[in-house]
Short mmCIF file of C-alpha atoms in Angstrom, two decimals:
data_model
loop_
_atom_site.label_atom_id
_atom_site.label_comp_id
_atom_site.label_asym_id
_atom_site.label_seq_id
_atom_site.Cartn_x
_atom_site.Cartn_y
_atom_site.Cartn_z
CA MET A 1 -8.34 -20.96 34.55
CA SER A 2 -11.57 -19.40 35.54
CA GLY A 3 -13.77 -20.80 38.32
CA VAL A 4 -16.25 -20.11 41.00
CA ARG A 5 -16.18 -20.25 44.72
CA VAL A 6 -19.62 -20.43 46.46
CA LEU A 7 -19.87 -19.18 50.00
CA VAL A 8 -22.59 -20.97 51.92
CA GLY A 9 -23.79 -19.97 55.34
CA THR A 10 -25.83 -22.44 57.41
CA ARG A 11 -27.36 -22.97 60.72
CA LYS A 12 -24.40 -24.91 61.87
CA GLY A 13 -21.43 -23.58 60.11
CA ALA A 14 -20.03 -22.13 56.76
CA PHE A 15 -19.03 -24.07 53.71
CA VAL A 16 -16.92 -23.07 50.80
CA LEU A 17 -17.68 -24.80 47.55
CA THR A 18 -15.33 -24.47 44.59
CA SER A 19 -15.21 -25.53 41.06
CA ASP A 20 -13.60 -24.67 37.76
CA GLY A 21 -15.40 -22.68 35.03
CA LYS A 22 -17.36 -25.83 33.83
CA ARG A 23 -19.11 -25.93 37.30
CA GLU A 24 -19.54 -29.93 37.13
CA ASP A 25 -16.91 -31.12 39.69
CA TRP A 26 -16.99 -29.50 43.18
CA GLN A 27 -14.76 -29.38 46.12
CA VAL A 28 -16.35 -28.94 49.46
CA SER A 29 -14.54 -27.23 52.47
CA GLY A 30 -16.17 -27.01 55.94
CA PRO A 31 -17.79 -26.61 58.13
CA HIS A 32 -15.98 -23.62 59.27
CA PHE A 33 -17.10 -22.46 62.78
CA GLY A 34 -19.17 -25.69 63.05
CA GLY A 35 -22.11 -25.29 65.40
CA TRP A 36 -22.49 -21.56 64.86
CA GLU A 37 -25.14 -19.73 62.83
CA ILE A 38 -23.27 -18.21 59.80
CA TYR A 39 -25.90 -15.67 58.56
CA HIS A 40 -23.78 -14.39 55.78
CA VAL A 41 -20.26 -14.97 54.23
CA ALA A 42 -19.25 -12.49 51.58
CA GLY A 43 -15.98 -11.69 49.52
CA SER A 44 -14.61 -8.34 48.47
CA PRO A 45 -15.09 -7.53 44.79
CA ALA A 46 -11.77 -5.60 45.17
CA ASP A 47 -9.82 -8.57 46.42
CA PRO A 48 -11.29 -12.00 46.01
CA ASP A 49 -9.18 -13.54 48.77
CA ARG A 50 -10.62 -11.45 51.27
CA LEU A 51 -13.80 -12.89 52.86
CA TYR A 52 -15.93 -11.85 55.69
CA ALA A 53 -18.20 -14.17 57.74
CA SER A 54 -20.94 -13.34 60.29
CA GLN A 55 -20.96 -15.92 63.15
CA SER A 56 -23.20 -15.86 66.08
CA THR A 57 -25.28 -17.98 68.33
CA ALA A 58 -27.84 -17.11 70.94
CA TRP A 59 -25.55 -18.33 73.52
CA PHE A 60 -22.20 -16.66 72.82
CA GLY A 61 -23.24 -13.70 70.66
CA GLN A 62 -21.71 -12.27 67.60
CA LEU A 63 -18.39 -12.72 65.87
CA ILE A 64 -17.03 -11.55 62.51
CA GLN A 65 -14.47 -13.62 60.92
CA ARG A 66 -12.12 -12.49 58.19
CA SER A 67 -10.06 -14.51 55.75
CA ASP A 68 -7.21 -13.38 53.55
CA ASP A 69 -6.81 -16.42 51.70
CA GLY A 70 -10.01 -17.18 50.14
CA GLY A 71 -11.39 -19.10 53.07
CA LYS A 72 -8.53 -21.58 53.97
CA THR A 73 -7.95 -19.75 57.30
CA TRP A 74 -9.93 -17.40 59.28
CA GLU A 75 -9.14 -14.74 62.03
CA PRO A 76 -11.78 -12.98 64.31
CA VAL A 77 -11.96 -9.33 63.90
CA GLY A 78 -14.03 -6.77 65.83
CA LYS A 79 -17.52 -7.41 66.81
CA ASP A 80 -18.51 -4.33 68.93
CA PHE A 81 -21.79 -3.07 67.31
CA THR A 82 -22.65 -0.37 69.59
CA TYR A 83 -25.21 2.13 68.34
CA GLU A 84 -24.49 5.70 67.95
CA GLY A 85 -25.99 7.98 70.53
CA ASP A 86 -29.47 7.71 72.12
CA THR A 87 -31.08 4.84 70.29
CA GLY A 88 -34.73 5.67 70.80
CA THR A 89 -37.45 3.06 70.48
CA HIS A 90 -39.07 0.98 67.60
CA GLN A 91 -42.27 -1.09 67.84
CA PHE A 92 -42.24 -4.57 69.12
CA TYR A 93 -44.65 -7.20 67.64
CA ASP A 94 -47.34 -6.06 69.90
CA GLY A 95 -46.95 -2.34 69.09
CA THR A 96 -45.32 -1.43 72.12
CA ALA A 97 -42.15 0.76 72.09
CA VAL A 98 -38.82 -1.09 72.85
CA PRO A 99 -35.35 0.30 72.62
CA TRP A 100 -32.94 -0.56 69.88
CA GLU A 101 -30.86 -3.68 70.99
CA PHE A 102 -28.28 -5.33 69.06
CA THR A 103 -28.94 -9.00 68.11
CA ARG A 104 -26.78 -10.29 65.30
CA VAL A 105 -25.33 -9.15 62.06
CA TRP A 106 -27.59 -10.42 58.95
CA HIS A 107 -25.72 -9.21 55.84
CA LEU A 108 -22.19 -8.17 55.10
CA GLU A 109 -21.52 -6.24 51.88
CA PRO A 110 -17.87 -5.48 51.20
CA SER A 111 -17.30 -2.28 49.26
CA LEU A 112 -16.96 -2.53 45.58
CA ARG A 113 -13.56 -0.71 45.73
CA ASP A 114 -11.89 -1.22 48.91
CA PRO A 115 -11.51 -4.63 50.47
CA ASP A 116 -10.91 -3.08 54.00
CA VAL A 117 -14.52 -1.26 53.71
CA VAL A 118 -17.72 -3.28 54.43
CA TYR A 119 -21.18 -2.51 55.30
CA ALA A 120 -23.00 -4.48 57.87
CA GLY A 121 -26.85 -4.81 58.30
CA ILE A 122 -27.74 -5.82 61.67
CA GLU A 123 -30.83 -6.59 63.94
CA ASP A 124 -32.27 -4.41 65.42
CA ALA A 125 -32.13 -2.60 62.14
CA GLY A 126 -29.00 -0.44 61.74
CA LEU A 127 -26.36 0.09 59.23
CA PHE A 128 -22.67 -0.09 60.28
CA ARG A 129 -19.41 0.20 58.29
CA THR A 130 -15.72 -0.73 58.96
CA VAL A 131 -12.80 0.91 57.03
CA ASP A 132 -10.11 -1.05 58.75
CA GLY A 133 -10.95 -4.46 57.53
CA GLY A 134 -13.23 -5.29 60.26
CA GLN A 135 -11.34 -4.34 63.24
CA THR A 136 -13.68 -1.67 64.38
CA TRP A 137 -17.37 -0.98 63.31
CA GLN A 138 -19.05 2.47 63.42
CA GLU A 139 -22.94 2.91 62.89
CA LEU A 140 -23.94 5.13 60.22
CA PRO A 141 -26.73 6.50 62.37
CA GLY A 142 -28.39 8.83 59.79
CA LEU A 143 -30.64 5.67 58.74
CA ARG A 144 -32.15 5.23 62.38
CA ALA A 145 -32.43 8.94 62.79
CA HIS A 146 -35.03 8.71 59.79
CA GLY A 147 -38.13 10.31 61.46
CA THR A 148 -40.13 7.04 60.94
CA GLY A 149 -37.80 5.00 63.20
CA PRO A 150 -40.29 4.59 66.06
CA GLN A 151 -42.80 3.07 63.74
CA TRP A 152 -40.61 0.41 62.49
CA GLN A 153 -41.48 -3.14 63.73
CA PRO A 154 -39.98 -6.47 63.36
CA GLY A 155 -40.96 -9.17 60.81
CA ALA A 156 -41.05 -12.91 61.99
CA GLY A 157 -37.25 -12.97 61.76
CA GLY A 158 -36.84 -9.82 63.67
CA LEU A 159 -36.31 -6.09 62.97
CA CYS A 160 -33.51 -6.77 60.47
CA LEU A 161 -31.54 -4.76 57.97
CA HIS A 162 -30.82 -7.50 55.53
CA THR A 163 -30.22 -6.05 52.11
CA ILE A 164 -27.49 -3.65 51.12
CA VAL A 165 -27.29 -2.60 47.50
CA GLN A 166 -24.31 -0.40 46.32
CA HIS A 167 -24.55 1.89 43.23
CA PRO A 168 -21.83 0.68 40.79
CA THR A 169 -20.21 4.11 40.28
CA ASP A 170 -21.84 6.66 42.76
CA GLU A 171 -20.19 5.92 46.05
CA ASP A 172 -22.73 8.02 47.91
CA ARG A 173 -25.72 6.13 46.85
CA LEU A 174 -26.71 3.05 48.85
CA PHE A 175 -30.16 1.14 48.92
CA ILE A 176 -31.10 -0.75 51.95
CA ALA A 177 -34.11 -2.75 52.95
CA ILE A 178 -35.34 -3.64 56.51
CA SER A 179 -38.17 -6.18 57.62
CA ALA A 180 -40.70 -4.67 58.31
CA ALA A 181 -39.90 -0.99 57.56
CA GLY A 182 -39.21 -1.05 53.90
CA ALA A 183 -36.61 0.21 51.43
CA PHE A 184 -34.52 3.29 51.94
CA ARG A 185 -31.99 5.22 49.80
CA THR A 186 -29.26 7.53 50.73
CA ASP A 187 -27.58 9.98 48.00
CA ASP A 188 -25.04 11.37 50.37
CA GLY A 189 -22.93 8.72 51.71
CA ALA A 190 -25.50 7.51 54.31
CA LYS A 191 -25.81 10.87 56.10
CA THR A 192 -29.59 11.15 55.14
CA TRP A 193 -32.02 8.70 53.85
CA GLN A 194 -35.47 8.72 52.25
CA ALA A 195 -37.93 5.93 52.36
CA ILE A 196 -38.47 4.74 48.79
CA ASN A 197 -41.84 2.70 49.19
CA ARG A 198 -44.16 4.52 46.96
CA GLY A 199 -46.16 1.96 45.00
CA LEU A 200 -45.78 -0.81 47.56
CA LYS A 201 -49.13 -2.18 48.89
CA SER A 202 -49.08 -4.24 51.93
CA ASP A 203 -52.34 -5.75 53.24
CA GLY A 204 -50.86 -6.77 56.47
CA ILE A 205 -50.37 -3.26 57.64
CA PRO A 206 -53.08 -0.60 58.89
CA ASP A 207 -52.38 1.62 55.96
CA PRO A 208 -51.52 -0.52 52.81
CA ASP A 209 -49.58 2.15 50.98
CA ALA A 210 -47.85 3.79 54.21
CA GLU A 211 -44.57 5.45 53.76
CA VAL A 212 -42.99 2.76 55.89
CA GLY A 213 -43.97 -0.58 57.48
CA HIS A 214 -43.64 -2.84 54.22
CA CYS A 215 -42.10 -6.26 54.73
CA VAL A 216 -39.37 -6.02 51.89
CA HIS A 217 -37.74 -9.26 51.49
CA ARG A 218 -34.93 -8.55 49.16
CA ILE A 219 -33.91 -6.00 46.44
CA ALA A 220 -31.54 -6.82 43.38
CA MET A 221 -29.86 -4.53 40.76
CA HIS A 222 -27.89 -5.16 37.50
CA PRO A 223 -24.89 -2.74 37.52
CA SER A 224 -25.37 -1.81 33.96
CA ARG A 225 -28.87 -0.24 34.91
CA PRO A 226 -28.55 1.01 38.31
CA ASP A 227 -31.75 2.82 38.25
CA THR A 228 -33.70 -0.20 37.80
CA LEU A 229 -34.40 -2.29 40.93
CA TYR A 230 -36.24 -5.48 41.46
CA MET A 231 -37.86 -6.34 44.74
CA GLN A 232 -39.31 -9.33 46.25
CA LYS A 233 -41.84 -8.35 48.91
CA HIS A 234 -43.46 -10.35 51.46
CA TRP A 235 -46.13 -10.63 48.85
CA ASP A 236 -45.65 -9.16 45.27
CA VAL A 237 -42.74 -8.84 43.07
CA MET A 238 -42.19 -5.20 42.26
CA ARG A 239 -40.01 -3.26 39.98
CA SER A 240 -38.73 0.46 39.82
CA ASP A 241 -36.91 2.29 36.98
CA ASP A 242 -36.26 5.47 38.91
CA ALA A 243 -34.08 4.20 41.72
CA GLY A 244 -36.85 3.42 43.93
CA ASP A 245 -38.88 6.59 43.71
CA ASN A 246 -41.86 4.63 42.28
CA TRP A 247 -42.56 0.97 42.07
CA TYR A 248 -45.00 -1.26 40.12
CA GLU A 249 -45.84 -4.84 40.28
CA ILE A 250 -44.39 -7.40 38.05
CA SER A 251 -45.73 -10.52 39.48
CA GLY A 252 -47.46 -11.26 36.24
CA ASN A 253 -48.11 -15.19 35.74
CA LEU A 254 -46.16 -16.44 38.86
CA PRO A 255 -48.01 -18.94 40.55
CA THR A 256 -47.62 -17.03 43.88
CA ASP A 257 -45.93 -13.85 44.36
CA PHE A 258 -44.82 -14.60 47.89
CA GLY A 259 -41.01 -15.50 48.38
CA PHE A 260 -37.71 -14.24 49.66
CA PRO A 261 -34.91 -14.20 47.15
CA VAL A 262 -34.61 -12.01 43.79
CA ALA A 263 -31.61 -12.10 41.53
CA VAL A 264 -30.42 -10.64 38.15
CA HIS A 265 -28.44 -12.30 35.55
CA ALA A 266 -25.00 -11.17 35.44
CA HIS A 267 -24.90 -10.30 31.74
CA GLU A 268 -28.69 -9.80 30.98
CA PRO A 269 -30.25 -6.89 33.05
CA ASP A 270 -33.75 -8.10 31.97
CA THR A 271 -33.26 -11.56 33.12
CA VAL A 272 -34.67 -12.00 36.70
CA TYR A 273 -35.02 -15.06 39.10
CA VAL A 274 -37.30 -15.54 42.04
CA VAL A 275 -38.46 -18.72 44.01
CA PRO A 276 -42.29 -18.58 44.55
CA ILE A 277 -43.30 -19.79 47.97
CA THR A 278 -46.76 -20.74 48.63
CA SER A 279 -47.68 -18.27 51.11
CA ASP A 280 -46.55 -16.60 54.46
CA SER A 281 -48.00 -19.17 56.37
CA LEU A 282 -46.72 -22.14 54.14
CA HIS A 283 -43.09 -21.43 53.63
CA TYR A 284 -42.70 -24.21 51.06
CA PRO A 285 -43.13 -24.30 47.34
CA PRO A 286 -46.38 -24.84 45.69
CA ASP A 287 -47.51 -28.35 44.97
CA GLY A 288 -44.28 -29.84 46.54
CA LYS A 289 -42.42 -28.63 43.29
CA LEU A 290 -39.25 -26.51 43.59
CA ARG A 291 -39.33 -24.15 40.66
CA VAL A 292 -37.24 -21.34 39.98
CA TYR A 293 -39.08 -18.70 37.97
CA ARG A 294 -37.20 -16.67 35.13
CA SER A 295 -38.40 -13.65 33.37
CA ARG A 296 -36.23 -12.74 30.25
CA VAL A 297 -38.19 -9.41 29.91
CA GLY A 298 -37.75 -7.76 33.28
CA GLY A 299 -40.93 -9.08 34.87
CA ASN A 300 -44.51 -9.88 34.36
CA GLU A 301 -43.90 -12.99 31.84
CA TRP A 302 -42.13 -15.78 33.77
CA GLU A 303 -41.26 -19.32 33.08
CA PRO A 304 -40.76 -22.09 35.47
CA LEU A 305 -37.25 -23.62 35.45
CA THR A 306 -37.45 -27.42 36.81
CA ALA A 307 -34.85 -29.30 35.12
CA GLY A 308 -32.91 -30.96 37.93
CA LEU A 309 -34.99 -29.72 40.70
CA PRO A 310 -37.37 -31.98 42.81
CA GLN A 311 -40.91 -31.83 41.38
CA GLU A 312 -42.70 -33.76 43.88
CA ASN A 313 -42.53 -33.96 47.89
CA CYS A 314 -40.28 -31.02 48.09
CA TYR A 315 -41.18 -28.72 51.14
CA VAL A 316 -38.06 -26.61 51.68
CA ASN A 317 -37.71 -22.79 51.65
CA VAL A 318 -35.21 -20.66 50.07
CA LEU A 319 -34.44 -17.61 52.27
CA ARG A 320 -33.63 -14.03 51.09
CA ASP A 321 -29.95 -14.14 51.01
CA ALA A 322 -29.72 -17.49 49.63
CA MET A 323 -29.61 -16.98 45.70
CA ALA A 324 -26.67 -15.56 43.84
CA VAL A 325 -25.25 -15.51 40.28
CA ASP A 326 -21.80 -15.82 38.83
CA SER A 327 -20.48 -13.83 35.99
CA LEU A 328 -18.76 -16.39 33.88
CA ASP A 329 -19.41 -16.01 30.21
CA GLU A 330 -22.52 -18.46 30.37
CA GLY A 331 -23.87 -16.87 33.54
CA GLY A 332 -24.65 -19.21 36.43
CA VAL A 333 -27.30 -19.16 39.24
CA TYR A 334 -27.10 -20.72 42.68
CA PHE A 335 -29.44 -21.20 45.60
CA GLY A 336 -29.59 -22.98 48.93
CA THR A 337 -32.48 -24.49 50.70
CA THR A 338 -33.66 -24.83 54.24
CA GLY A 339 -33.19 -28.54 53.50
CA GLY A 340 -29.43 -28.24 53.08
CA GLN A 341 -29.27 -28.37 49.25
CA VAL A 342 -27.30 -26.11 47.26
CA TYR A 343 -28.32 -26.13 43.52
CA ALA A 344 -26.25 -24.82 40.63
CA SER A 345 -27.21 -23.95 37.13
CA PRO A 346 -24.17 -23.31 34.73
CA ASP A 347 -26.55 -22.36 31.95
CA ALA A 348 -28.72 -19.49 33.35
CA GLY A 349 -31.21 -21.68 34.96
CA ASP A 350 -32.08 -24.12 32.28
CA THR A 351 -30.68 -27.12 34.03
CA TRP A 352 -29.62 -27.73 37.79
CA GLU A 353 -27.55 -29.96 39.76
CA PRO A 354 -27.22 -30.15 43.44
CA ILE A 355 -23.70 -29.31 44.63
CA VAL A 356 -24.39 -30.65 47.86
CA SER A 357 -27.59 -32.14 49.19
CA ASP A 358 -27.07 -32.79 52.99
CA LEU A 359 -25.80 -29.50 54.58
CA PRO A 360 -27.42 -27.76 57.71
CA SER A 361 -30.25 -25.53 56.67
CA VAL A 362 -28.80 -22.87 54.36
CA LEU A 363 -29.28 -19.24 55.32
CA SER A 364 -27.00 -17.59 52.74
CA VAL A 365 -25.34 -18.15 49.34
CA GLU A 366 -22.80 -15.89 47.79
CA VAL A 367 -20.81 -16.56 44.51
CA GLN A 368 -17.36 -15.32 43.58
CA THR A 369 -16.10 -15.61 39.94
CA LEU A 370 -12.54 -16.12 39.87
CA SER A 371 -10.11 -15.40 37.14
CA MET B 1 -4.74 -19.98 90.74
CA ILE B 2 -8.30 -20.43 89.48
CA ARG B 3 -9.42 -23.18 87.13
CA VAL B 4 -11.99 -22.41 84.62
CA LYS B 5 -13.69 -24.82 82.39
CA LEU B 6 -15.14 -23.35 79.26
CA PRO B 7 -17.89 -24.70 76.86
CA THR B 8 -16.72 -26.36 73.77
CA HIS B 9 -17.58 -23.49 71.33
CA LEU B 10 -15.58 -20.99 73.51
CA ARG B 11 -12.55 -23.43 73.97
CA ASN B 12 -12.49 -23.69 70.23
CA LEU B 13 -12.55 -19.90 69.89
CA ALA B 14 -9.76 -19.46 72.27
CA HIS B 15 -7.68 -22.25 70.89
CA VAL B 16 -7.40 -24.05 74.36
CA ASN B 17 -7.69 -27.66 75.37
CA GLY B 18 -8.95 -28.64 78.82
CA GLU B 19 -9.27 -26.31 81.69
CA VAL B 20 -7.84 -22.64 81.67
CA GLU B 21 -5.62 -21.75 84.65
CA LEU B 22 -5.76 -18.11 85.69
CA ASP B 23 -3.36 -16.36 88.13
CA ILE B 24 -5.14 -13.44 89.69
CA GLU B 25 -3.95 -10.70 91.96
CA HIS B 26 -5.74 -10.61 95.45
CA ILE B 27 -6.87 -14.09 94.76
CA GLY B 28 -8.40 -14.34 98.21
CA GLU B 29 -10.89 -11.89 96.93
CA ALA B 30 -11.59 -13.34 93.47
CA SER B 31 -15.18 -12.84 92.20
CA MET B 32 -16.71 -13.82 89.04
CA SER B 33 -16.07 -10.23 87.84
CA THR B 34 -12.27 -10.44 88.35
CA VAL B 35 -12.04 -13.87 86.92
CA LEU B 36 -13.83 -12.91 83.58
CA ASP B 37 -11.60 -9.87 83.52
CA ALA B 38 -8.60 -12.07 83.66
CA LEU B 39 -9.97 -14.53 81.15
CA GLU B 40 -10.85 -11.81 78.58
CA SER B 41 -7.60 -10.13 79.05
CA ARG B 42 -5.69 -13.49 78.12
CA TYR B 43 -8.27 -14.51 75.34
CA PRO B 44 -9.61 -11.14 73.99
CA VAL B 45 -11.66 -13.16 71.55
CA LEU B 46 -13.91 -14.16 74.35
CA ARG B 47 -14.97 -10.49 74.95
CA GLY B 48 -18.74 -10.28 74.53
CA THR B 49 -19.24 -14.06 74.40
CA ILE B 50 -19.91 -14.66 78.07
CA ARG B 51 -21.02 -11.16 79.16
CA ASP B 52 -21.97 -8.11 77.34
CA MET B 53 -18.73 -6.18 76.40
CA ASN B 54 -20.40 -2.93 77.21
CA THR B 55 -22.51 -3.55 80.22
CA GLY B 56 -20.95 -6.58 81.72
CA LYS B 57 -24.25 -8.43 82.03
CA ARG B 58 -24.10 -11.89 81.69
CA ARG B 59 -25.50 -13.29 78.48
CA ALA B 60 -29.04 -14.98 79.01
CA PHE B 61 -27.87 -18.57 77.93
CA VAL B 62 -24.68 -18.66 79.93
CA ARG B 63 -24.41 -19.96 83.51
CA TYR B 64 -21.75 -19.96 86.07
CA PHE B 65 -21.54 -23.25 88.19
CA ALA B 66 -19.21 -24.27 90.94
CA CYS B 67 -19.17 -26.81 93.89
CA GLU B 68 -22.52 -28.08 92.77
CA GLN B 69 -23.84 -24.53 93.06
CA ASP B 70 -25.50 -22.05 90.59
CA LEU B 71 -23.59 -18.79 90.98
CA SER B 72 -25.26 -17.16 87.93
CA HIS B 73 -27.39 -14.90 89.94
CA ASP B 74 -24.92 -13.78 92.42
CA PRO B 75 -23.67 -10.17 92.14
CA ALA B 76 -20.60 -10.17 89.87
CA ASP B 77 -18.54 -8.99 92.65
CA THR B 78 -19.54 -11.95 95.12
CA PRO B 79 -16.30 -13.58 96.49
CA LEU B 80 -16.10 -17.18 94.72
CA PRO B 81 -16.29 -20.13 97.06
CA LYS B 82 -13.18 -20.86 98.93
CA GLU B 83 -12.64 -24.29 96.96
CA VAL B 84 -12.53 -22.46 93.74
CA ILE B 85 -9.92 -19.90 95.19
CA ALA B 86 -7.92 -22.71 96.45
CA GLY B 87 -7.97 -24.41 93.03
CA ASP B 88 -9.51 -27.57 94.38
CA GLU B 89 -12.60 -27.04 92.31
CA PRO B 90 -13.12 -25.54 88.87
CA LEU B 91 -15.42 -22.78 87.94
CA LEU B 92 -17.72 -23.97 85.28
CA ILE B 93 -18.86 -21.61 82.56
CA VAL B 94 -21.73 -23.39 80.81
CA GLY B 95 -23.79 -22.66 77.83
CA ALA B 96 -27.39 -23.35 79.02
CA MET B 97 -29.25 -26.48 77.77
CA ALA B 98 -31.63 -24.93 75.31
CA GLY B 99 -32.47 -25.63 71.60
CA GLY B 100 -30.37 -27.63 69.15
#
């Protein structure tokens, strides 16, 4: 019997939502780690029962939790994220130089092949990896050694490495994104990196088309077409067809091109989802209407998806890690809001239902498709 | 024997109820540093939650109280109050009141 498991990180704990393949009736488990901020929960593609969760508070710091039974039980694993070597400095908000300092783990990206291998994106921006199931973490320091590191500066949420995208077949190729430095790619297993921001234009920085400094919010890829990347930038929805070497805008007829998440349908590489948000100063949907926008043609032409979503008096936000898709035959789409709702669409976005409506503010949503 | 009261989140992490009782060598010279060493030795999950696991620096939103005094800013090797060393008073490790 096929089914789905939705992994939800919130400001006050983690929740695991499960359903069969119909995605009509849901069981809710949680809160796990109640009272802690759960920035991300992710499952291993190689072993769906292996889950990892990033648990933190400003009071007591960072923990990583691991489950080997699909989220029924959890055990804390390693949490020492010590940067490699001399950290140097990056820019603070006011432009002064400050040393790198660990704050929290934003994103966990389990390897496509090995459940014991996980990449972690942290604040202040760095990329770490475990090869022993989370017991120990080592920095992949080539990223921070990129010569532009001293120019990186935090976005409103901090200087965070929030996006990690793995090439489906080439283990040496990774894409990452940092707010507010931009997107980077490695082709040699994270030893060296190149900034891949050509074509981005950001009015909020002194040189709008600088090599780095762009506030990239999220990158998504379909595994059947790994050279095509979709990006939700601070403003602008962008696309690259050459693995990030060049980007062009595909915002088209969106009501606003500000937003956080971007996702690609599991079976249709040209079907893309974004959630337009009014602006960087108004972090809620335009006109109080919560609308997912879908393009069936890889961008530029977008249609609003509204059935089942609130179309008046809605002023929630959808954060960058809070949208995901399943890979059932009729591909589903999911997202969570800062108002504590998690919505599911079992029909590619045509209709939506809230799975839960009163969770703490949602930070992240991941979906596992279970066979 | 030193009695330590942990905040709720840390009691949950360590799977303890109520106070923690620690037997410490050279108890007459016990300090915040030696108490935390013993606490983290018994409950490794607490490493890094009270003080930085590399520098030993107290986390900004954690405070140490005992005998109605704030010990947070004392050097970590300062001897604890005699009432704490005698086990008559607990050492309180507190999550600072801030935020929600």
